[in-house]
Short mmCIF file of C-alpha atoms in Angstrom, two decimals:
data_model
loop_
_atom_site.label_atom_id
_atom_site.label_comp_id
_atom_site.label_asym_id
_atom_site.label_seq_id
_atom_site.Cartn_x
_atom_site.Cartn_y
_atom_site.Cartn_z
CA MET A 178 -16.73 -32.99 -11.12
CA PRO A 179 -16.10 -29.26 -11.40
CA ALA A 180 -16.96 -27.33 -14.53
CA LEU A 181 -14.15 -25.81 -16.58
CA ARG A 182 -15.41 -22.40 -15.46
CA ASP A 183 -14.76 -23.37 -11.82
CA VAL A 184 -11.20 -24.54 -12.50
CA VAL A 185 -10.44 -21.42 -14.54
CA ASP A 186 -11.78 -19.20 -11.75
CA LEU A 187 -9.60 -21.06 -9.27
CA LEU A 188 -6.44 -20.59 -11.34
CA HIS A 189 -7.26 -16.98 -12.11
CA GLY A 190 -7.71 -16.35 -8.41
CA TRP A 191 -4.16 -17.52 -7.76
CA TYR A 192 -2.68 -16.03 -10.93
CA PRO A 193 -4.88 -13.04 -11.88
CA PRO A 194 -4.73 -12.34 -15.64
CA GLY A 195 -4.78 -8.62 -14.88
CA THR A 196 -1.29 -8.89 -13.40
CA ALA A 197 0.20 -10.19 -16.65
CA ASP A 198 2.40 -7.92 -18.76
CA SER A 199 0.53 -5.91 -21.39
CA TRP A 200 2.22 -7.83 -24.24
CA ASP A 201 1.30 -11.23 -22.82
CA ALA A 202 -1.49 -13.61 -23.85
CA VAL A 203 -2.91 -15.46 -20.85
CA GLY A 204 -6.17 -17.08 -19.78
CA LEU A 205 -8.46 -19.64 -21.38
CA VAL A 206 -7.39 -20.25 -24.98
CA HIS A 207 -9.91 -22.95 -25.88
CA GLY A 208 -12.71 -24.81 -24.13
CA ASP A 209 -16.38 -24.69 -23.14
CA PRO A 210 -16.67 -23.10 -19.67
CA GLU A 211 -19.64 -25.35 -18.88
CA ALA A 212 -17.84 -28.61 -19.74
CA GLU A 213 -16.97 -30.97 -16.90
CA VAL A 214 -13.32 -31.41 -15.94
CA ALA A 215 -12.21 -34.80 -14.64
CA LYS A 216 -8.50 -34.66 -15.51
CA VAL A 217 -6.04 -31.74 -15.56
CA MET A 218 -2.51 -31.92 -16.96
CA PHE A 219 0.24 -29.35 -16.40
CA ALA A 220 3.15 -28.52 -18.72
CA VAL A 221 5.56 -25.70 -19.49
CA ASP A 222 5.09 -25.59 -23.27
CA PRO A 223 2.04 -26.29 -25.48
CA THR A 224 3.91 -28.34 -28.07
CA ILE A 225 2.34 -30.96 -30.29
CA GLU A 226 4.01 -33.70 -28.21
CA VAL A 227 2.47 -32.30 -25.02
CA ALA A 228 -0.93 -32.00 -26.70
CA ARG A 229 -0.75 -35.65 -27.79
CA GLU A 230 0.27 -36.71 -24.27
CA ALA A 231 -2.68 -34.80 -22.78
CA VAL A 232 -5.18 -36.31 -25.21
CA ALA A 233 -3.79 -39.84 -24.82
CA TRP A 234 -4.15 -39.54 -21.04
CA GLY A 235 -7.71 -38.25 -21.42
CA ALA A 236 -7.10 -34.76 -20.03
CA ASP A 237 -10.04 -32.36 -20.09
CA LEU A 238 -7.79 -29.37 -19.43
CA LEU A 239 -4.15 -28.66 -20.23
CA VAL A 240 -2.61 -25.87 -18.14
CA VAL A 241 0.60 -24.47 -19.62
CA HIS A 242 3.02 -21.70 -18.73
CA HIS A 243 4.02 -20.48 -22.18
CA PRO A 244 1.32 -19.11 -24.50
CA LEU A 245 0.45 -21.04 -27.64
CA PHE A 246 -0.47 -17.80 -29.43
CA LEU A 247 1.70 -15.01 -28.06
CA LYS A 248 1.21 -12.99 -31.25
CA PRO A 249 -2.17 -12.46 -32.94
CA VAL A 250 -3.15 -14.97 -35.65
CA HIS A 251 -5.87 -15.02 -38.28
CA GLY A 252 -6.50 -18.74 -38.00
CA PHE A 253 -5.14 -21.99 -36.63
CA ALA A 254 -5.26 -24.41 -39.52
CA ALA A 255 -3.55 -27.76 -38.93
CA THR A 256 -1.11 -26.87 -41.71
CA THR A 257 0.87 -24.87 -39.13
CA ALA A 258 2.69 -26.14 -36.04
CA LYS A 259 0.53 -24.17 -33.60
CA GLY A 260 -2.58 -25.06 -35.54
CA ARG A 261 -1.75 -28.77 -35.26
CA THR A 262 -1.32 -28.41 -31.50
CA LEU A 263 -4.66 -26.70 -31.02
CA SER A 264 -6.43 -29.01 -33.48
CA THR A 265 -5.13 -32.00 -31.52
CA LEU A 266 -6.51 -30.60 -28.29
CA VAL A 267 -9.84 -29.68 -29.86
CA ALA A 268 -10.24 -33.14 -31.41
CA GLY A 269 -9.45 -34.72 -28.06
CA GLY A 270 -11.88 -32.53 -26.12
CA CYS A 271 -9.09 -30.96 -24.09
CA ALA A 272 -9.30 -27.29 -23.10
CA LEU A 273 -6.19 -25.09 -22.93
CA LEU A 274 -5.31 -22.43 -20.36
CA THR A 275 -2.16 -20.29 -20.14
CA ALA A 276 -0.68 -18.71 -16.99
CA HIS A 277 2.49 -16.88 -18.01
CA THR A 278 3.75 -13.57 -16.58
CA ASN A 279 0.78 -13.56 -14.21
CA ALA A 280 2.16 -16.82 -12.78
CA ASP A 281 5.75 -15.57 -12.83
CA ARG A 282 5.21 -12.92 -10.17
CA ALA A 283 2.44 -14.43 -8.05
CA VAL A 284 2.62 -15.99 -4.63
CA GLY A 285 3.00 -19.69 -5.37
CA GLY A 286 4.19 -18.77 -8.84
CA VAL A 287 7.14 -19.68 -11.03
CA SER A 288 9.99 -17.72 -9.44
CA GLU A 289 8.78 -18.63 -5.97
CA ALA A 290 8.60 -22.31 -6.92
CA LEU A 291 12.17 -22.17 -8.24
CA ALA A 292 13.33 -20.49 -5.03
CA HIS A 293 11.73 -23.16 -2.86
CA ALA A 294 13.14 -25.93 -5.05
CA LEU A 295 16.63 -24.54 -4.38
CA GLY A 296 16.05 -24.34 -0.63
CA LEU A 297 15.66 -20.58 -0.25
CA THR A 298 13.89 -19.15 2.79
CA ASP A 299 12.79 -15.64 3.85
CA LEU A 300 11.68 -14.84 0.32
CA ALA A 301 10.94 -11.36 -1.02
CA PRO A 302 10.40 -10.07 -4.57
CA ILE A 303 13.35 -8.33 -6.20
CA LEU A 304 10.87 -5.92 -7.81
CA PRO A 305 7.75 -5.73 -5.60
CA GLY A 306 4.46 -5.80 -7.45
CA GLY A 307 2.48 -2.58 -7.58
CA SER A 308 -0.83 -2.50 -5.80
CA THR A 309 -4.00 -1.20 -7.46
CA PRO A 310 -3.77 2.64 -7.66
CA LEU A 311 -6.06 4.12 -5.02
CA ASP A 312 -7.63 7.49 -4.25
CA LYS A 313 -9.10 8.82 -1.04
CA LEU A 314 -12.34 10.67 -1.75
CA THR A 315 -13.64 13.10 0.86
CA VAL A 316 -17.06 14.76 0.58
CA PHE A 317 -18.89 17.17 2.91
CA VAL A 318 -22.64 16.58 3.14
CA PRO A 319 -25.54 17.59 5.43
CA VAL A 320 -25.93 15.06 8.22
CA GLU A 321 -29.39 13.96 7.10
CA ALA A 322 -28.11 13.16 3.56
CA ALA A 323 -24.85 11.45 4.57
CA GLN A 324 -26.26 7.93 4.52
CA ALA A 325 -27.58 8.32 0.98
CA VAL A 326 -24.16 9.54 -0.19
CA ARG A 327 -22.39 6.63 1.51
CA HIS A 328 -24.73 4.13 -0.17
CA ALA A 329 -24.27 5.76 -3.58
CA LEU A 330 -20.50 5.62 -3.27
CA ALA A 331 -20.55 1.99 -2.11
CA ALA A 332 -22.75 1.06 -5.09
CA VAL A 333 -19.98 2.06 -7.53
CA GLY A 334 -17.23 0.28 -5.59
CA ALA A 335 -15.98 2.91 -3.19
CA GLY A 336 -15.01 1.69 0.27
CA ARG A 337 -13.69 -1.72 -0.77
CA ILE A 338 -10.59 -2.67 1.22
CA GLY A 339 -9.41 -6.25 0.87
CA ASP A 340 -12.29 -8.53 1.83
CA TYR A 341 -14.37 -5.64 3.21
CA GLU A 342 -16.84 -3.32 1.50
CA HIS A 343 -18.90 -0.25 2.46
CA ALA A 344 -15.89 0.95 4.47
CA SER A 345 -15.96 4.68 5.26
CA PHE A 346 -15.13 7.17 7.98
CA SER A 347 -17.33 10.07 9.09
CA SER A 348 -16.78 13.02 11.38
CA GLU A 349 -19.23 15.80 12.17
CA GLY A 350 -18.63 19.52 11.83
CA LYS A 351 -20.15 22.74 10.57
CA GLY A 352 -20.24 23.85 6.96
CA ARG A 353 -20.45 27.57 6.17
CA PHE A 354 -21.47 29.27 2.94
CA ARG A 355 -23.41 32.22 1.51
CA PRO A 356 -25.42 31.68 -1.70
CA THR A 357 -24.87 34.40 -4.29
CA ALA A 358 -27.07 35.75 -7.07
CA GLY A 359 -28.05 33.00 -9.51
CA ALA A 360 -27.86 30.21 -6.94
CA THR A 361 -30.84 28.00 -6.07
CA PRO A 362 -29.67 26.64 -2.71
CA ALA A 363 -31.12 23.47 -1.23
CA ILE A 364 -30.55 25.03 2.17
CA GLY A 365 -30.60 28.75 2.97
CA THR A 366 -31.36 31.97 1.12
CA VAL A 367 -29.46 33.95 -1.50
CA GLY A 368 -27.31 36.59 0.13
CA ARG A 369 -27.62 35.18 3.64
CA PRO A 370 -24.75 33.33 5.37
CA GLU A 371 -25.63 29.80 6.49
CA VAL A 372 -24.16 27.36 9.00
CA VAL A 373 -25.13 23.69 8.43
CA ALA A 374 -24.43 20.57 10.46
CA GLU A 375 -22.45 18.39 8.05
CA GLU A 376 -20.58 15.10 7.95
CA ARG A 377 -17.15 14.67 6.43
CA VAL A 378 -17.37 11.29 4.66
CA GLU A 379 -14.10 9.63 3.57
CA VAL A 380 -13.76 6.53 1.41
CA VAL A 381 -10.98 4.73 -0.46
CA ILE A 382 -11.62 3.96 -4.12
CA GLU A 383 -9.73 2.44 -7.03
CA ARG A 384 -8.44 5.26 -9.22
CA GLY A 385 -10.11 3.84 -12.29
CA LEU A 386 -13.51 4.37 -10.62
CA ARG A 387 -12.89 8.02 -9.74
CA ARG A 388 -15.25 9.53 -12.35
CA ARG A 389 -18.06 7.13 -11.48
CA ALA A 390 -17.72 7.91 -7.78
CA ILE A 391 -17.86 11.67 -8.32
CA ALA A 392 -20.89 11.28 -10.59
CA ALA A 393 -22.62 9.07 -8.00
CA LEU A 394 -22.11 11.47 -5.09
CA THR A 395 -23.12 14.46 -7.23
CA GLU A 396 -26.37 12.76 -8.22
CA VAL A 397 -27.59 12.18 -4.65
CA HIS A 398 -25.95 15.13 -2.89
CA PRO A 399 -28.55 17.80 -2.02
CA TYR A 400 -26.22 20.75 -2.77
CA GLU A 401 -25.90 22.38 -6.17
CA GLU A 402 -22.12 22.47 -5.73
CA PRO A 403 -20.97 19.59 -3.49
CA ALA A 404 -17.65 20.17 -1.75
CA TYR A 405 -15.28 17.23 -2.18
CA ASP A 406 -11.62 16.51 -2.69
CA VAL A 407 -9.63 13.61 -4.14
CA ILE A 408 -6.17 12.63 -2.94
CA GLU A 409 -4.05 10.09 -4.82
CA LEU A 410 -2.63 7.60 -2.32
CA ALA A 411 1.00 6.49 -2.51
CA ASP A 412 1.69 3.03 -3.92
CA HIS A 413 3.07 1.10 -0.96
CA GLY A 414 3.84 -1.96 -3.14
CA ASP A 415 2.95 -5.56 -2.42
CA THR A 416 5.80 -7.22 -0.57
CA ARG A 417 4.61 -10.76 -1.36
CA THR A 418 4.13 -10.55 -5.12
CA GLY A 419 6.44 -9.17 -7.77
CA THR A 420 9.20 -10.01 -10.19
CA ALA A 421 11.77 -12.68 -9.25
CA ARG A 422 12.73 -13.58 -5.67
CA ILE A 423 15.64 -13.17 -3.28
CA GLY A 424 16.17 -15.34 -0.21
CA THR A 425 18.61 -17.04 2.11
CA VAL A 426 20.31 -20.45 2.15
CA ALA A 427 22.51 -22.08 4.75
CA GLU A 428 26.06 -20.88 4.21
CA THR A 429 27.76 -22.81 1.44
CA THR A 430 30.15 -22.28 -1.46
CA LEU A 431 29.30 -21.40 -5.02
CA GLY A 432 30.53 -24.81 -6.20
CA ALA A 433 28.39 -26.68 -3.68
CA PHE A 434 25.38 -24.49 -4.36
CA ALA A 435 25.68 -25.13 -8.10
CA GLU A 436 25.57 -28.86 -7.35
CA THR A 437 22.38 -28.26 -5.36
CA VAL A 438 20.88 -26.46 -8.35
CA ALA A 439 21.80 -29.31 -10.69
CA ALA A 440 20.26 -31.88 -8.37
CA ALA A 441 17.03 -29.89 -7.87
CA LEU A 442 16.19 -29.35 -11.54
CA PRO A 443 15.30 -31.83 -14.29
CA ALA A 444 18.37 -32.89 -16.26
CA THR A 445 18.87 -31.14 -19.59
CA ALA A 446 21.54 -30.98 -22.27
CA HIS A 447 22.06 -27.38 -21.25
CA GLY A 448 23.18 -28.38 -17.77
CA VAL A 449 24.14 -25.76 -15.19
CA ARG A 450 26.61 -23.04 -16.23
CA VAL A 451 28.41 -21.11 -13.51
CA ALA A 452 30.37 -17.84 -13.59
CA GLY A 453 32.33 -17.13 -10.40
CA ASP A 454 34.84 -18.45 -7.91
CA PRO A 455 33.79 -21.98 -6.85
CA ASP A 456 34.94 -21.21 -3.31
CA ARG A 457 32.92 -18.01 -3.01
CA VAL A 458 30.69 -17.97 0.09
CA VAL A 459 26.98 -18.07 -0.72
CA ARG A 460 24.29 -17.01 1.72
CA ARG A 461 21.93 -14.81 -0.27
CA VAL A 462 20.47 -16.04 -3.56
CA ALA A 463 18.44 -14.23 -6.22
CA VAL A 464 16.37 -16.25 -8.70
CA CYS A 465 14.21 -15.52 -11.73
CA GLY A 466 12.33 -18.27 -13.52
CA GLY A 467 12.76 -17.97 -17.27
CA ALA A 468 14.90 -15.43 -19.14
CA GLY A 469 16.33 -13.09 -16.51
CA ASP A 470 19.03 -10.87 -17.94
CA PHE A 471 16.59 -7.93 -17.95
CA LEU A 472 16.98 -7.94 -14.15
CA LEU A 473 20.78 -7.86 -13.98
CA GLY A 474 20.90 -4.21 -12.99
CA ASP A 475 18.34 -4.72 -10.23
CA VAL A 476 20.13 -7.82 -8.92
CA LEU A 477 23.38 -5.86 -8.78
CA ARG A 478 21.75 -3.50 -6.27
CA THR A 479 20.80 -6.35 -3.90
CA ASP A 480 22.94 -8.21 -1.37
CA ALA A 481 22.76 -11.44 -3.41
CA ASP A 482 25.88 -13.61 -3.59
CA VAL A 483 24.60 -15.44 -6.67
CA TYR A 484 21.88 -14.99 -9.28
CA VAL A 485 20.14 -18.05 -10.76
CA THR A 486 18.23 -17.58 -14.00
CA SER A 487 18.14 -18.63 -17.67
CA ASP A 488 19.09 -17.43 -21.15
CA LEU A 489 21.91 -15.13 -20.07
CA ARG A 490 23.56 -13.51 -23.07
CA HIS A 491 27.31 -13.12 -23.53
CA HIS A 492 27.72 -9.35 -23.32
CA PRO A 493 25.23 -8.59 -20.52
CA ALA A 494 26.68 -11.42 -18.41
CA GLY A 495 30.27 -10.30 -19.03
CA GLU A 496 29.53 -6.68 -18.20
CA PHE A 497 27.66 -7.75 -15.06
CA LEU A 498 30.64 -9.77 -13.81
CA GLU A 499 32.98 -6.85 -14.45
CA GLN A 500 31.10 -4.92 -11.76
CA GLU A 501 32.13 -7.47 -9.12
CA GLY A 502 28.59 -8.26 -8.13
CA PRO A 503 26.96 -11.66 -7.54
CA ALA A 504 28.11 -14.83 -9.26
CA LEU A 505 25.90 -16.19 -12.04
CA VAL A 506 24.25 -19.58 -12.46
CA ASP A 507 22.56 -20.11 -15.82
CA VAL A 508 20.11 -23.02 -16.12
CA ALA A 509 17.80 -24.30 -18.85
CA HIS A 510 14.70 -22.15 -19.25
CA TRP A 511 12.37 -25.16 -19.32
CA ALA A 512 13.98 -26.77 -16.27
CA ALA A 513 13.68 -23.64 -14.12
CA GLU A 514 10.01 -23.14 -14.95
CA TRP A 515 9.20 -26.85 -14.63
CA THR A 516 9.55 -26.44 -10.84
CA TRP A 517 6.20 -24.63 -10.85
CA LEU A 518 4.23 -27.55 -12.25
CA PRO A 519 4.18 -29.74 -9.09
CA VAL A 520 3.29 -26.63 -7.07
CA VAL A 521 0.23 -25.67 -9.10
CA GLU A 522 -0.78 -29.35 -9.31
CA ALA A 523 -0.71 -29.59 -5.51
CA ARG A 524 -2.78 -26.41 -5.17
CA VAL A 525 -5.45 -27.77 -7.52
CA LEU A 526 -5.59 -31.07 -5.63
CA ALA A 527 -5.84 -29.27 -2.29
CA ALA A 528 -8.71 -27.14 -3.60
CA LEU A 529 -10.65 -29.78 -5.55
CA GLY A 530 -9.68 -32.98 -3.75
CA ASP A 531 -10.55 -36.26 -5.44
CA THR A 532 -13.05 -34.61 -7.80
CA VAL A 533 -10.26 -34.33 -10.39
CA GLY A 534 -7.24 -36.35 -11.46
CA THR A 535 -4.00 -34.50 -12.13
CA ARG A 536 -0.74 -35.13 -13.92
CA VAL A 537 2.49 -33.26 -14.58
CA SER A 538 3.58 -33.81 -18.16
CA THR A 539 6.44 -36.25 -18.61
CA THR A 540 7.40 -34.66 -21.94
CA ALA A 541 10.61 -32.62 -21.76
CA THR A 542 10.10 -29.58 -23.99
CA ASP A 543 13.56 -28.07 -23.65
CA PRO A 544 14.56 -27.42 -27.30
CA TRP A 545 18.15 -28.69 -26.85
CA ASN A 546 18.51 -32.46 -26.73
CA PHE A 547 22.26 -33.04 -26.90
CA ARG A 548 25.62 -31.24 -26.80
CA LEU A 549 29.17 -32.18 -27.80
#
């Protein structure tokens, strides 16, 4: 059986916590990283009913989409609703892990799962995810000292590109300088022009490591005043990850597509609400798992025929439709995000095989249970 630490590392590899929004609360909420994990359950919401289901099944880990503690708390006594949920999990020996906005925008994440559930192909993010800000650092160093500089830069993380490290480029040339009064040159004499065989060493480095890289090269560089420059590289964006998704379906009508949506999602009292001409032709579809009216302006600038999301408010939806853009399909928040659960379950099984048992929660946590 894997340890909890191993399962957490696996999930964090797919849904890196660092990609979550700054206001979010993701990662391991409770659990001993060294404990063994035999059973993993997946759910959208960490409600008391879900916690009881997980404990009754014997789950060692409950993976949820929505955070239990989105806002800071000073305690989790069982006199509160959230405290009862966590106390139930603790008493049952079940760890808790949250993957929220980091799972929303990831490959194999929530919006992508919703898109696949609705039959979309040729997927792309509506708002591509930003890549890690990078610099290109160039330093000029005497040939005999170039290797020491390259090693020093690599030791602080320079030259890492994807799955490669120690990546650099060098070209040879001649450096020219004349030490002035007060200098103590490593090469040459004060007042006398010098020409030195040098290497131009270029490396890529994460911008957050810039100061460490400059300090590292300065420490090993033989010159009093090393010559270097730093260029900030443009953010090319990551075309696979990002917010929401847009894709293509076989040509259909809005009415028929809405029926497809209803059939693909778990049934809820909310149902499927549609704004648009039922006979409108639909080829391009935008989707956002969870509350998506913050993206209405961005969707309007796409070639989508319809936008599928949740929690659309009256005024933003009405103003959107007045601009003669895509039709709207509003579905239950829980139902849209539920589509991710079988996806992440399958990924865990593929990675860990029969070393763990898995289960998608059968508890519907949509807050609305009937309508008149």
